[in-house]
Coordinates of C-alpha atoms in Angstrom, one line a residue:
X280 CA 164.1 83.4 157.7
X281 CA 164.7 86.2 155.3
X282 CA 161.8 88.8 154.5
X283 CA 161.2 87.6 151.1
X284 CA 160.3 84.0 152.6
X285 CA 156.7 83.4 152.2
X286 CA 157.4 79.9 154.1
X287 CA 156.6 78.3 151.0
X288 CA 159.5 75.5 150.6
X289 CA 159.5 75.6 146.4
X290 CA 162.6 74.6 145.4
X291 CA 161.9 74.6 141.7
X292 CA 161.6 78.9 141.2
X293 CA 159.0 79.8 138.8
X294 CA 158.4 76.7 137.5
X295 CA 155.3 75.6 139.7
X296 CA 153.4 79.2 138.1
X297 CA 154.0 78.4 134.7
X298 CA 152.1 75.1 134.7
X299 CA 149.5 76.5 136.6
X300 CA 149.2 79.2 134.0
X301 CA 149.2 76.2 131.3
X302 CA 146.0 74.4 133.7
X303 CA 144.4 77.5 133.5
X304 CA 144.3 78.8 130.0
X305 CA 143.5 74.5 128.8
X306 CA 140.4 75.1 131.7
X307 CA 139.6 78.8 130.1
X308 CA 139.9 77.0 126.3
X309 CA 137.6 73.9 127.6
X310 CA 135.0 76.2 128.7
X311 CA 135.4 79.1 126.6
X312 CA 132.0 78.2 124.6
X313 CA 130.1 77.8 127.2
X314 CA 131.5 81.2 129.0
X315 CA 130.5 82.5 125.6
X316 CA 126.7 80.8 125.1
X317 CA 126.0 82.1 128.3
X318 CA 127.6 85.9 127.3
X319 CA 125.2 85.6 124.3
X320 CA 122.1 84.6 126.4
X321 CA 122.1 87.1 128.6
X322 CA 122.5 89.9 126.1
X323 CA 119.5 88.1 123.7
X324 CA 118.0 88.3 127.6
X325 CA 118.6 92.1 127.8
X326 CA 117.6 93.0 124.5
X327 CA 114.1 90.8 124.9
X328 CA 113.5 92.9 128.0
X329 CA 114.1 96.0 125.9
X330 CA 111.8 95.0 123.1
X331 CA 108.9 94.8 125.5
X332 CA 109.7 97.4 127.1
X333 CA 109.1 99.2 123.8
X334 CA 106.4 97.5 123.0
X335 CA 104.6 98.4 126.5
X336 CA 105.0 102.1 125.4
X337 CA 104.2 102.2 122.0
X338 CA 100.8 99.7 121.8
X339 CA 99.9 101.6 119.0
X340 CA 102.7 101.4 117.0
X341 CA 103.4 97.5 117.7
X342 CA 99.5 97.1 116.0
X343 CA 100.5 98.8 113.1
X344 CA 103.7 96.9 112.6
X345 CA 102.0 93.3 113.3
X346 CA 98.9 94.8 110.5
X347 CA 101.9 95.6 108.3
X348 CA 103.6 92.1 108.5
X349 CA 100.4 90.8 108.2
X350 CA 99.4 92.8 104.8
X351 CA 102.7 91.9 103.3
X352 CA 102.5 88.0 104.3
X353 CA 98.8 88.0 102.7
X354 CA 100.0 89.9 99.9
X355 CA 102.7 87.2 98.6
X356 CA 100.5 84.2 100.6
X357 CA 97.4 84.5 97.9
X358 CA 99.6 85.7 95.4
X359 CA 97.1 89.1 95.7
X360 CA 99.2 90.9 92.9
X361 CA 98.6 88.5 89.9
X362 CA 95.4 88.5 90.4
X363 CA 94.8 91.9 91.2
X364 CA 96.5 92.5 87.7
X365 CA 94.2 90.0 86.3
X366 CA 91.1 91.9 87.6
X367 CA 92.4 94.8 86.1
X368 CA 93.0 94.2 82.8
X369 CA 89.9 92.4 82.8
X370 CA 88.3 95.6 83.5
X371 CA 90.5 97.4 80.5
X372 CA 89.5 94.2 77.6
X373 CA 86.7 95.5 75.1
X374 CA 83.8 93.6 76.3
X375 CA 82.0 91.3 73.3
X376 CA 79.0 93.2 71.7
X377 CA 75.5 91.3 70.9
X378 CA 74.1 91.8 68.1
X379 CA 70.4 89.8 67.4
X380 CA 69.3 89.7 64.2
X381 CA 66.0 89.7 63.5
X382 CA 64.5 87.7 60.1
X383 CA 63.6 90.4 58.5
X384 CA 67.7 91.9 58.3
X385 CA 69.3 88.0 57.7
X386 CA 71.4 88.2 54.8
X387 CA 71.1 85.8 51.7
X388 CA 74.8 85.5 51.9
X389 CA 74.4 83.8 55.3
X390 CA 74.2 79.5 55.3
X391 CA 71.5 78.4 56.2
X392 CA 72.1 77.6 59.9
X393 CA 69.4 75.5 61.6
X394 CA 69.0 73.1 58.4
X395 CA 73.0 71.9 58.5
X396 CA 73.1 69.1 60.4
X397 CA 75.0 69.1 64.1
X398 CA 78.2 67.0 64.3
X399 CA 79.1 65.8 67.3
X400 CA 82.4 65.1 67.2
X401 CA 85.5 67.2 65.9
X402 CA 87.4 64.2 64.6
X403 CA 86.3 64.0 61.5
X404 CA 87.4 64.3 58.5
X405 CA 86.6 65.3 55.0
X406 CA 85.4 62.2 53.2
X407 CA 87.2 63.3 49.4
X408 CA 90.2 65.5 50.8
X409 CA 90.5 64.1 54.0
X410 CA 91.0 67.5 55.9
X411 CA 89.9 68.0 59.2
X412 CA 86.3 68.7 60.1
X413 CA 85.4 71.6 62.3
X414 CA 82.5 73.8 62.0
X415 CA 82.2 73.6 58.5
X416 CA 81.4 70.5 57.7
X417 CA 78.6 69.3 55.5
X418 CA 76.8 65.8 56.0
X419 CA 75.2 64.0 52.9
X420 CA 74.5 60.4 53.3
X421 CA 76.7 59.4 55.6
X422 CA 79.6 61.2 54.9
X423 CA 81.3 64.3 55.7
X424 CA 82.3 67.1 53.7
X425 CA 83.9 70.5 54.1
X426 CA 83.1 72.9 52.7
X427 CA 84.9 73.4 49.2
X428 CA 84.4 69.7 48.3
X429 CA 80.8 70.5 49.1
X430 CA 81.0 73.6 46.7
X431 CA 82.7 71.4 44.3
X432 CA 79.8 68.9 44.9
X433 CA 77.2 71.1 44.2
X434 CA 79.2 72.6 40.6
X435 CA 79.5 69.0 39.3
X436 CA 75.8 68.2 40.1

C-alpha cells in the first residue's frame, strides 16, 4: 500500500465529495430558516435580559417612562387637546351682560310684551304674505300675521 492510501477503495476520485457537498448545502438551505429563527430568538433573548437588567437599576427612571407613555396615551385617548382648547377659549369669549329693567326706565318704543299672544309653533306662516312666522308674529282672530302686514293692518284700519 502506498502512503497516500487511506484504505478507502473509491474508485470514482473526487466525485463521492462533490455530492456530499451538494447533500449538504440542500440540508443547510432546508434548514436555513429555522437556523435563523432560532439566531433571532436568542438575540430578542439577550436583549430582554438586558432590558431588565436596566430596568432593575434605574426603577426610577422606568416610572417616569411608563407615567410618560401613560400621559401621552391619555392625551390622544380623551382627545385632552380639543377640549382643553375649548375650555380655553371659553374662558377668552365676552361673557353675556344682564341688564333688568325696571318699569319705571321701559321705553315707549318697546312692544308691548306680555300682552302678544305666545305661539307655539314656528311653522307658521303669515296669513296675507305667507312669510314665515318667528318671533314676530301677531295673532288676531285666528290668524297669523307678521309684523309689517300687522303695521299695514293697523294703517288701513
Amino acid at each position: 500500500m502506498s502512503e497516500y492510501d487511506d484504505g478507502n477503495n473509491d474508485s470514482g476520485g473526487s466525485g463521492g465529495s462533490i455530492i456530499g457537498t451538494i447533500i449538504s448545502i440542500l440540508i443547510l438551505a432546508a434548514i436555513w430558516p429555522y437556523l435563523m429563527a432560532i439566531v433571532g430568538l436568542y438575540i430578542a433573548y439577550l436583549a430582554a435580559i438586558a432590558i431588565l437588567e436596566w430596568m432593575a437599576q434605574n426603577p426610577l427612571s422606568v416610572v417616569f417612562i411608563l407615567l410618560g407613555i401613560f400621559c401621552i396615551y391619555a392625551i390622544f385617548h380623551y382627545r385632552l387637546i380639543p377640549k382643553t382648547w375649548r375650555w380655553m377659549i371659553a374662558l377668552l369669549k365676552p361673557k353675556a351682560v344682564e341688564v333688568h329693567l325696571s318699569q319705571y326706565a321701559v321705553n315707549s318704543e318697546l312692544p308691548d310684551l306680555a300682552s302678544r299672544k305666545f305661539i307655539p309653533s314656528t311653522n307658521l306662516y303669515c296669513y296675507w304674505c305667507t312669510k314665515k312666522l318667528g318671533i314676530q308674529a301677531w295673532e288676531k282672530n285666528g290668524k297669523y300675521y307678521c309684523d309689517e302686514c300687522k303695521a299695514r293692518q293697523l294703517t288701513n284700519a
